């Protein structure tokens, strides 16, 4: 893969997290009944960062969980007959809560659909919203993000790479060619 350009550095990611956090608070008129659920893998540290930022703004803790959508993927038979499931960790009630799914990149919408199915198997939220660091277009399902760090028009041959300190040792977003 060849890197075409860096789209976001550490400061830009931090600003996007701050903006998304404020937008979540504003749209939900506070954080009453709001919970964050990160979609594994890179949605989890993003959800944790948003949760910490909301807590610093509001002075109240927001529950943050993580969900593994492996078994909910609609391409599972194409991908692997023996998928590795990392498990979900949602140790709070999501019934009648505003669940905000958090992911790194919104592309076709299929990951988000799988995450919604997984959440609905756990409970019945009042609402499900979506926060993403990057929306790159090319939706195949009628799914849109409520909160977006950066919109990046891409071609289908391009790949958005999100690198986060917690997983990759540094924070940046780049656009790459296959």
PDB file of C-alpha atoms in Angstrom:
ATOM      1  CA  UNK A   1       0.000   0.000   0.000  1.00  0.00           C
ATOM      2  CA  UNK A   2       1.244   3.460  -0.899  1.00  0.00           C
ATOM      3  CA  UNK A   3       0.396   6.447   1.292  1.00  0.00           C
ATOM      4  CA  UNK A   4      -1.058   9.319  -0.742  1.00  0.00           C
ATOM      5  CA  UNK A   5      -1.514  11.844   2.051  1.00  0.00           C
ATOM      6  CA  UNK A   6      -1.922  12.329   5.771  1.00  0.00           C
ATOM      7  CA  UNK A   7      -5.462  13.548   6.399  1.00  0.00           C
ATOM      8  CA  UNK A   8      -5.352  14.093  10.146  1.00  0.00           C
ATOM      9  CA  UNK A   9      -2.538  14.363  12.657  1.00  0.00           C
ATOM     10  CA  UNK A  10      -2.750  13.936  16.437  1.00  0.00           C
ATOM     11  CA  UNK A  11      -4.039  17.485  16.970  1.00  0.00           C
ATOM     12  CA  UNK A  12      -6.695  17.166  14.258  1.00  0.00           C
ATOM     13  CA  UNK A  13      -7.914  13.883  15.772  1.00  0.00           C
ATOM     14  CA  UNK A  14      -8.046  15.563  19.192  1.00  0.00           C
ATOM     15  CA  UNK A  15     -10.070  18.465  17.798  1.00  0.00           C
ATOM     16  CA  UNK A  16     -12.461  16.045  16.084  1.00  0.00           C
ATOM     17  CA  UNK A  17     -12.950  14.128  19.370  1.00  0.00           C
ATOM     18  CA  UNK A  18     -13.660  17.396  21.188  1.00  0.00           C
ATOM     19  CA  UNK A  19     -16.161  18.540  18.538  1.00  0.00           C
ATOM     20  CA  UNK A  20     -17.932  15.172  18.420  1.00  0.00           C
ATOM     21  CA  UNK A  21     -18.159  15.174  22.236  1.00  0.00           C
ATOM     22  CA  UNK A  22     -19.761  18.638  22.270  1.00  0.00           C
ATOM     23  CA  UNK A  23     -22.165  17.653  19.487  1.00  0.00           C
ATOM     24  CA  UNK A  24     -23.243  14.531  21.417  1.00  0.00           C
ATOM     25  CA  UNK A  25     -23.957  16.639  24.506  1.00  0.00           C
ATOM     26  CA  UNK A  26     -25.855  19.260  22.474  1.00  0.00           C
ATOM     27  CA  UNK A  27     -27.940  16.841  20.405  1.00  0.00           C
ATOM     28  CA  UNK A  28     -28.939  14.803  23.465  1.00  0.00           C
ATOM     29  CA  UNK A  29     -29.488  17.887  25.670  1.00  0.00           C
ATOM     30  CA  UNK A  30     -26.916  16.620  28.134  1.00  0.00           C
ATOM     31  CA  UNK A  31     -25.745  13.086  28.824  1.00  0.00           C
ATOM     32  CA  UNK A  32     -28.753  11.683  30.659  1.00  0.00           C
ATOM     33  CA  UNK A  33     -29.296   8.105  29.405  1.00  0.00           C
ATOM     34  CA  UNK A  34     -26.355   8.357  26.962  1.00  0.00           C
ATOM     35  CA  UNK A  35     -23.962   5.406  26.670  1.00  0.00           C
ATOM     36  CA  UNK A  36     -21.066   4.898  24.260  1.00  0.00           C
ATOM     37  CA  UNK A  37     -20.299   1.590  22.552  1.00  0.00           C
ATOM     38  CA  UNK A  38     -17.076   1.272  20.578  1.00  0.00           C
ATOM     39  CA  UNK A  39     -17.040  -1.120  17.618  1.00  0.00           C
ATOM     40  CA  UNK A  40     -13.893  -3.270  17.799  1.00  0.00           C
ATOM     41  CA  UNK A  41     -11.159  -2.610  17.062  1.00  0.00           C
ATOM     42  CA  UNK A  42     -10.452   1.106  16.635  1.00  0.00           C
ATOM     43  CA  UNK A  43     -13.907   2.263  17.678  1.00  0.00           C
ATOM     44  CA  UNK A  44     -13.113   1.202  21.255  1.00  0.00           C
ATOM     45  CA  UNK A  45     -10.283   3.678  21.974  1.00  0.00           C
ATOM     46  CA  UNK A  46     -12.261   6.390  20.174  1.00  0.00           C
ATOM     47  CA  UNK A  47     -15.288   5.695  22.398  1.00  0.00           C
ATOM     48  CA  UNK A  48     -13.038   5.852  25.466  1.00  0.00           C
ATOM     49  CA  UNK A  49     -11.585   9.181  24.339  1.00  0.00           C
ATOM     50  CA  UNK A  50     -15.050  10.620  23.694  1.00  0.00           C
ATOM     51  CA  UNK A  51     -16.212   9.346  27.085  1.00  0.00           C
ATOM     52  CA  UNK A  52     -13.285  11.045  28.850  1.00  0.00           C
ATOM     53  CA  UNK A  53     -13.855  14.282  26.944  1.00  0.00           C
ATOM     54  CA  UNK A  54     -17.583  14.294  27.791  1.00  0.00           C
ATOM     55  CA  UNK A  55     -16.720  13.667  31.444  1.00  0.00           C
ATOM     56  CA  UNK A  56     -14.286  16.615  31.431  1.00  0.00           C
ATOM     57  CA  UNK A  57     -16.992  18.858  29.933  1.00  0.00           C
ATOM     58  CA  UNK A  58     -20.007  17.680  31.931  1.00  0.00           C
ATOM     59  CA  UNK A  59     -18.335  16.525  35.136  1.00  0.00           C
ATOM     60  CA  UNK A  60     -20.198  13.215  34.958  1.00  0.00           C
ATOM     61  CA  UNK A  61     -19.090   9.763  33.884  1.00  0.00           C
ATOM     62  CA  UNK A  62     -20.545   8.205  30.721  1.00  0.00           C
ATOM     63  CA  UNK A  63     -20.710   4.414  30.471  1.00  0.00           C
ATOM     64  CA  UNK A  64     -18.444   3.102  27.707  1.00  0.00           C
ATOM     65  CA  UNK A  65     -18.592  -0.441  26.375  1.00  0.00           C
ATOM     66  CA  UNK A  66     -17.242  -2.381  23.424  1.00  0.00           C
ATOM     67  CA  UNK A  67     -18.867  -4.666  20.920  1.00  0.00           C
ATOM     68  CA  UNK A  68     -17.458  -7.321  18.592  1.00  0.00           C
ATOM     69  CA  UNK A  69     -19.540  -7.625  15.430  1.00  0.00           C
ATOM     70  CA  UNK A  70     -17.664 -10.596  13.939  1.00  0.00           C
ATOM     71  CA  UNK A  71     -20.583 -13.045  14.102  1.00  0.00           C
ATOM     72  CA  UNK A  72     -23.033 -10.433  12.769  1.00  0.00           C
ATOM     73  CA  UNK A  73     -21.154  -9.701   9.550  1.00  0.00           C
ATOM     74  CA  UNK A  74     -23.078 -10.474   6.368  1.00  0.00           C
ATOM     75  CA  UNK A  75     -19.866 -11.507   4.605  1.00  0.00           C
ATOM     76  CA  UNK A  76     -18.760 -14.004   7.251  1.00  0.00           C
ATOM     77  CA  UNK A  77     -18.821 -17.016   4.931  1.00  0.00           C
ATOM     78  CA  UNK A  78     -16.743 -15.118   2.369  1.00  0.00           C
ATOM     79  CA  UNK A  79     -14.200 -14.006   4.965  1.00  0.00           C
ATOM     80  CA  UNK A  80     -13.482 -16.992   7.186  1.00  0.00           C
ATOM     81  CA  UNK A  81     -15.181 -20.198   8.168  1.00  0.00           C
ATOM     82  CA  UNK A  82     -13.548 -20.063  11.630  1.00  0.00           C
ATOM     83  CA  UNK A  83     -13.740 -16.409  12.701  1.00  0.00           C
ATOM     84  CA  UNK A  84     -11.882 -15.164  15.760  1.00  0.00           C
ATOM     85  CA  UNK A  85     -14.380 -13.613  18.146  1.00  0.00           C
ATOM     86  CA  UNK A  86     -12.942 -11.188  20.680  1.00  0.00           C
ATOM     87  CA  UNK A  87     -16.145 -10.783  22.659  1.00  0.00           C
ATOM     88  CA  UNK A  88     -18.153  -7.796  23.717  1.00  0.00           C
ATOM     89  CA  UNK A  89     -17.910  -5.926  26.978  1.00  0.00           C
ATOM     90  CA  UNK A  90     -21.044  -4.011  27.866  1.00  0.00           C
ATOM     91  CA  UNK A  91     -21.461  -4.285  31.629  1.00  0.00           C
ATOM     92  CA  UNK A  92     -24.328  -1.801  31.913  1.00  0.00           C
ATOM     93  CA  UNK A  93     -27.995  -1.802  30.931  1.00  0.00           C
ATOM     94  CA  UNK A  94     -28.704  -0.424  27.460  1.00  0.00           C
ATOM     95  CA  UNK A  95     -32.494  -0.721  27.671  1.00  0.00           C
ATOM     96  CA  UNK A  96     -34.123   2.689  27.131  1.00  0.00           C
ATOM     97  CA  UNK A  97     -30.685   4.321  26.730  1.00  0.00           C
ATOM     98  CA  UNK A  98     -29.362   6.420  23.880  1.00  0.00           C
ATOM     99  CA  UNK A  99     -26.630   4.150  22.529  1.00  0.00           C
ATOM    100  CA  UNK A 100     -23.972   5.935  20.532  1.00  0.00           C
ATOM    101  CA  UNK A 101     -21.999   3.508  18.387  1.00  0.00           C
ATOM    102  CA  UNK A 102     -18.444   4.699  17.754  1.00  0.00           C
ATOM    103  CA  UNK A 103     -16.242   3.550  14.868  1.00  0.00           C
ATOM    104  CA  UNK A 104     -13.175   4.802  13.044  1.00  0.00           C
ATOM    105  CA  UNK A 105     -14.358   4.788   9.401  1.00  0.00           C
ATOM    106  CA  UNK A 106     -17.821   4.697   7.844  1.00  0.00           C
ATOM    107  CA  UNK A 107     -17.633   3.117   4.402  1.00  0.00           C
ATOM    108  CA  UNK A 108     -20.422   0.833   3.126  1.00  0.00           C
ATOM    109  CA  UNK A 109     -22.477   0.837   6.319  1.00  0.00           C
ATOM    110  CA  UNK A 110     -22.310  -2.929   6.734  1.00  0.00           C
ATOM    111  CA  UNK A 111     -20.218  -2.825   9.923  1.00  0.00           C
ATOM    112  CA  UNK A 112     -22.698  -0.402  11.471  1.00  0.00           C
ATOM    113  CA  UNK A 113     -25.632  -2.609  10.485  1.00  0.00           C
ATOM    114  CA  UNK A 114     -23.919  -5.565  12.129  1.00  0.00           C
ATOM    115  CA  UNK A 115     -23.250  -3.475  15.256  1.00  0.00           C
ATOM    116  CA  UNK A 116     -26.911  -2.453  15.443  1.00  0.00           C
ATOM    117  CA  UNK A 117     -27.936  -6.116  15.238  1.00  0.00           C
ATOM    118  CA  UNK A 118     -25.474  -6.984  18.022  1.00  0.00           C
ATOM    119  CA  UNK A 119     -26.779  -4.142  20.224  1.00  0.00           C
ATOM    120  CA  UNK A 120     -30.394  -5.222  19.661  1.00  0.00           C
ATOM    121  CA  UNK A 121     -29.481  -8.741  20.809  1.00  0.00           C
ATOM    122  CA  UNK A 122     -28.267  -7.255  24.108  1.00  0.00           C
ATOM    123  CA  UNK A 123     -31.253  -4.999  24.796  1.00  0.00           C
ATOM    124  CA  UNK A 124     -33.701  -2.443  23.455  1.00  0.00           C
ATOM    125  CA  UNK A 125     -32.212   1.043  23.378  1.00  0.00           C
ATOM    126  CA  UNK A 126     -34.340   4.193  23.194  1.00  0.00           C
ATOM    127  CA  UNK A 127     -32.224   5.291  20.221  1.00  0.00           C
ATOM    128  CA  UNK A 128     -29.043   4.336  18.378  1.00  0.00           C
ATOM    129  CA  UNK A 129     -26.772   7.069  17.045  1.00  0.00           C
ATOM    130  CA  UNK A 130     -23.474   6.819  15.193  1.00  0.00           C
ATOM    131  CA  UNK A 131     -20.186   8.683  15.676  1.00  0.00           C
ATOM    132  CA  UNK A 132     -17.276   8.127  13.275  1.00  0.00           C
ATOM    133  CA  UNK A 133     -13.871   9.703  12.951  1.00  0.00           C
ATOM    134  CA  UNK A 134     -13.965   9.526   9.124  1.00  0.00           C
ATOM    135  CA  UNK A 135     -16.878   9.183   6.687  1.00  0.00           C
ATOM    136  CA  UNK A 136     -15.431   8.176   3.314  1.00  0.00           C
ATOM    137  CA  UNK A 137     -18.629   7.715   1.298  1.00  0.00           C
ATOM    138  CA  UNK A 138     -19.673   4.733  -0.865  1.00  0.00           C
ATOM    139  CA  UNK A 139     -22.622   3.631   1.305  1.00  0.00           C
ATOM    140  CA  UNK A 140     -24.344   0.417   0.320  1.00  0.00           C
ATOM    141  CA  UNK A 141     -26.994   0.689   3.029  1.00  0.00           C
ATOM    142  CA  UNK A 142     -29.140   3.661   4.110  1.00  0.00           C
ATOM    143  CA  UNK A 143     -26.928   4.461   7.104  1.00  0.00           C
ATOM    144  CA  UNK A 144     -25.453   7.850   7.967  1.00  0.00           C
ATOM    145  CA  UNK A 145     -23.384   9.102  10.878  1.00  0.00           C
ATOM    146  CA  UNK A 146     -24.871  11.549  13.375  1.00  0.00           C
ATOM    147  CA  UNK A 147     -21.394  12.790  14.335  1.00  0.00           C
ATOM    148  CA  UNK A 148     -18.448  12.940  11.908  1.00  0.00           C
ATOM    149  CA  UNK A 149     -14.884  14.001  12.585  1.00  0.00           C
ATOM    150  CA  UNK A 150     -14.002  14.453   8.901  1.00  0.00           C
ATOM    151  CA  UNK A 151     -15.757  13.767   5.596  1.00  0.00           C
ATOM    152  CA  UNK A 152     -13.295  12.449   3.027  1.00  0.00           C
ATOM    153  CA  UNK A 153     -14.489  11.741  -0.519  1.00  0.00           C
ATOM    154  CA  UNK A 154     -12.590   8.702  -1.784  1.00  0.00           C
ATOM    155  CA  UNK A 155     -12.460   6.383  -4.746  1.00  0.00           C
ATOM    156  CA  UNK A 156     -13.158   2.716  -4.147  1.00  0.00           C
ATOM    157  CA  UNK A 157      -9.501   1.915  -4.832  1.00  0.00           C
ATOM    158  CA  UNK A 158      -8.364   4.125  -1.951  1.00  0.00           C
ATOM    159  CA  UNK A 159      -8.082   2.992   1.650  1.00  0.00           C
ATOM    160  CA  UNK A 160      -8.428   5.129   4.748  1.00  0.00           C
ATOM    161  CA  UNK A 161      -6.017   4.051   7.506  1.00  0.00           C
ATOM    162  CA  UNK A 162      -6.707   5.182  11.050  1.00  0.00           C
ATOM    163  CA  UNK A 163      -3.806   4.794  13.453  1.00  0.00           C
ATOM    164  CA  UNK A 164      -4.404   5.309  17.169  1.00  0.00           C
ATOM    165  CA  UNK A 165      -1.886   5.461  20.005  1.00  0.00           C
ATOM    166  CA  UNK A 166      -3.657   2.753  21.977  1.00  0.00           C
ATOM    167  CA  UNK A 167      -3.266   0.211  19.153  1.00  0.00           C
ATOM    168  CA  UNK A 168      -0.684   1.512  16.689  1.00  0.00           C
ATOM    169  CA  UNK A 169       1.578   3.668  18.863  1.00  0.00           C
ATOM    170  CA  UNK A 170       0.729   6.942  17.101  1.00  0.00           C
ATOM    171  CA  UNK A 171      -2.267   9.043  16.081  1.00  0.00           C
ATOM    172  CA  UNK A 172      -2.880   9.871  12.418  1.00  0.00           C
ATOM    173  CA  UNK A 173      -5.261   9.215   9.551  1.00  0.00           C
ATOM    174  CA  UNK A 174      -3.948   8.666   6.037  1.00  0.00           C
ATOM    175  CA  UNK A 175      -5.346   7.912   2.621  1.00  0.00           C
ATOM    176  CA  UNK A 176      -3.607   5.119   0.748  1.00  0.00           C
ATOM    177  CA  UNK A 177      -3.704   3.487  -2.665  1.00  0.00           C
ATOM    178  CA  UNK A 178      -3.787  -0.262  -3.123  1.00  0.00           C
TER     179      UNK A 178
END
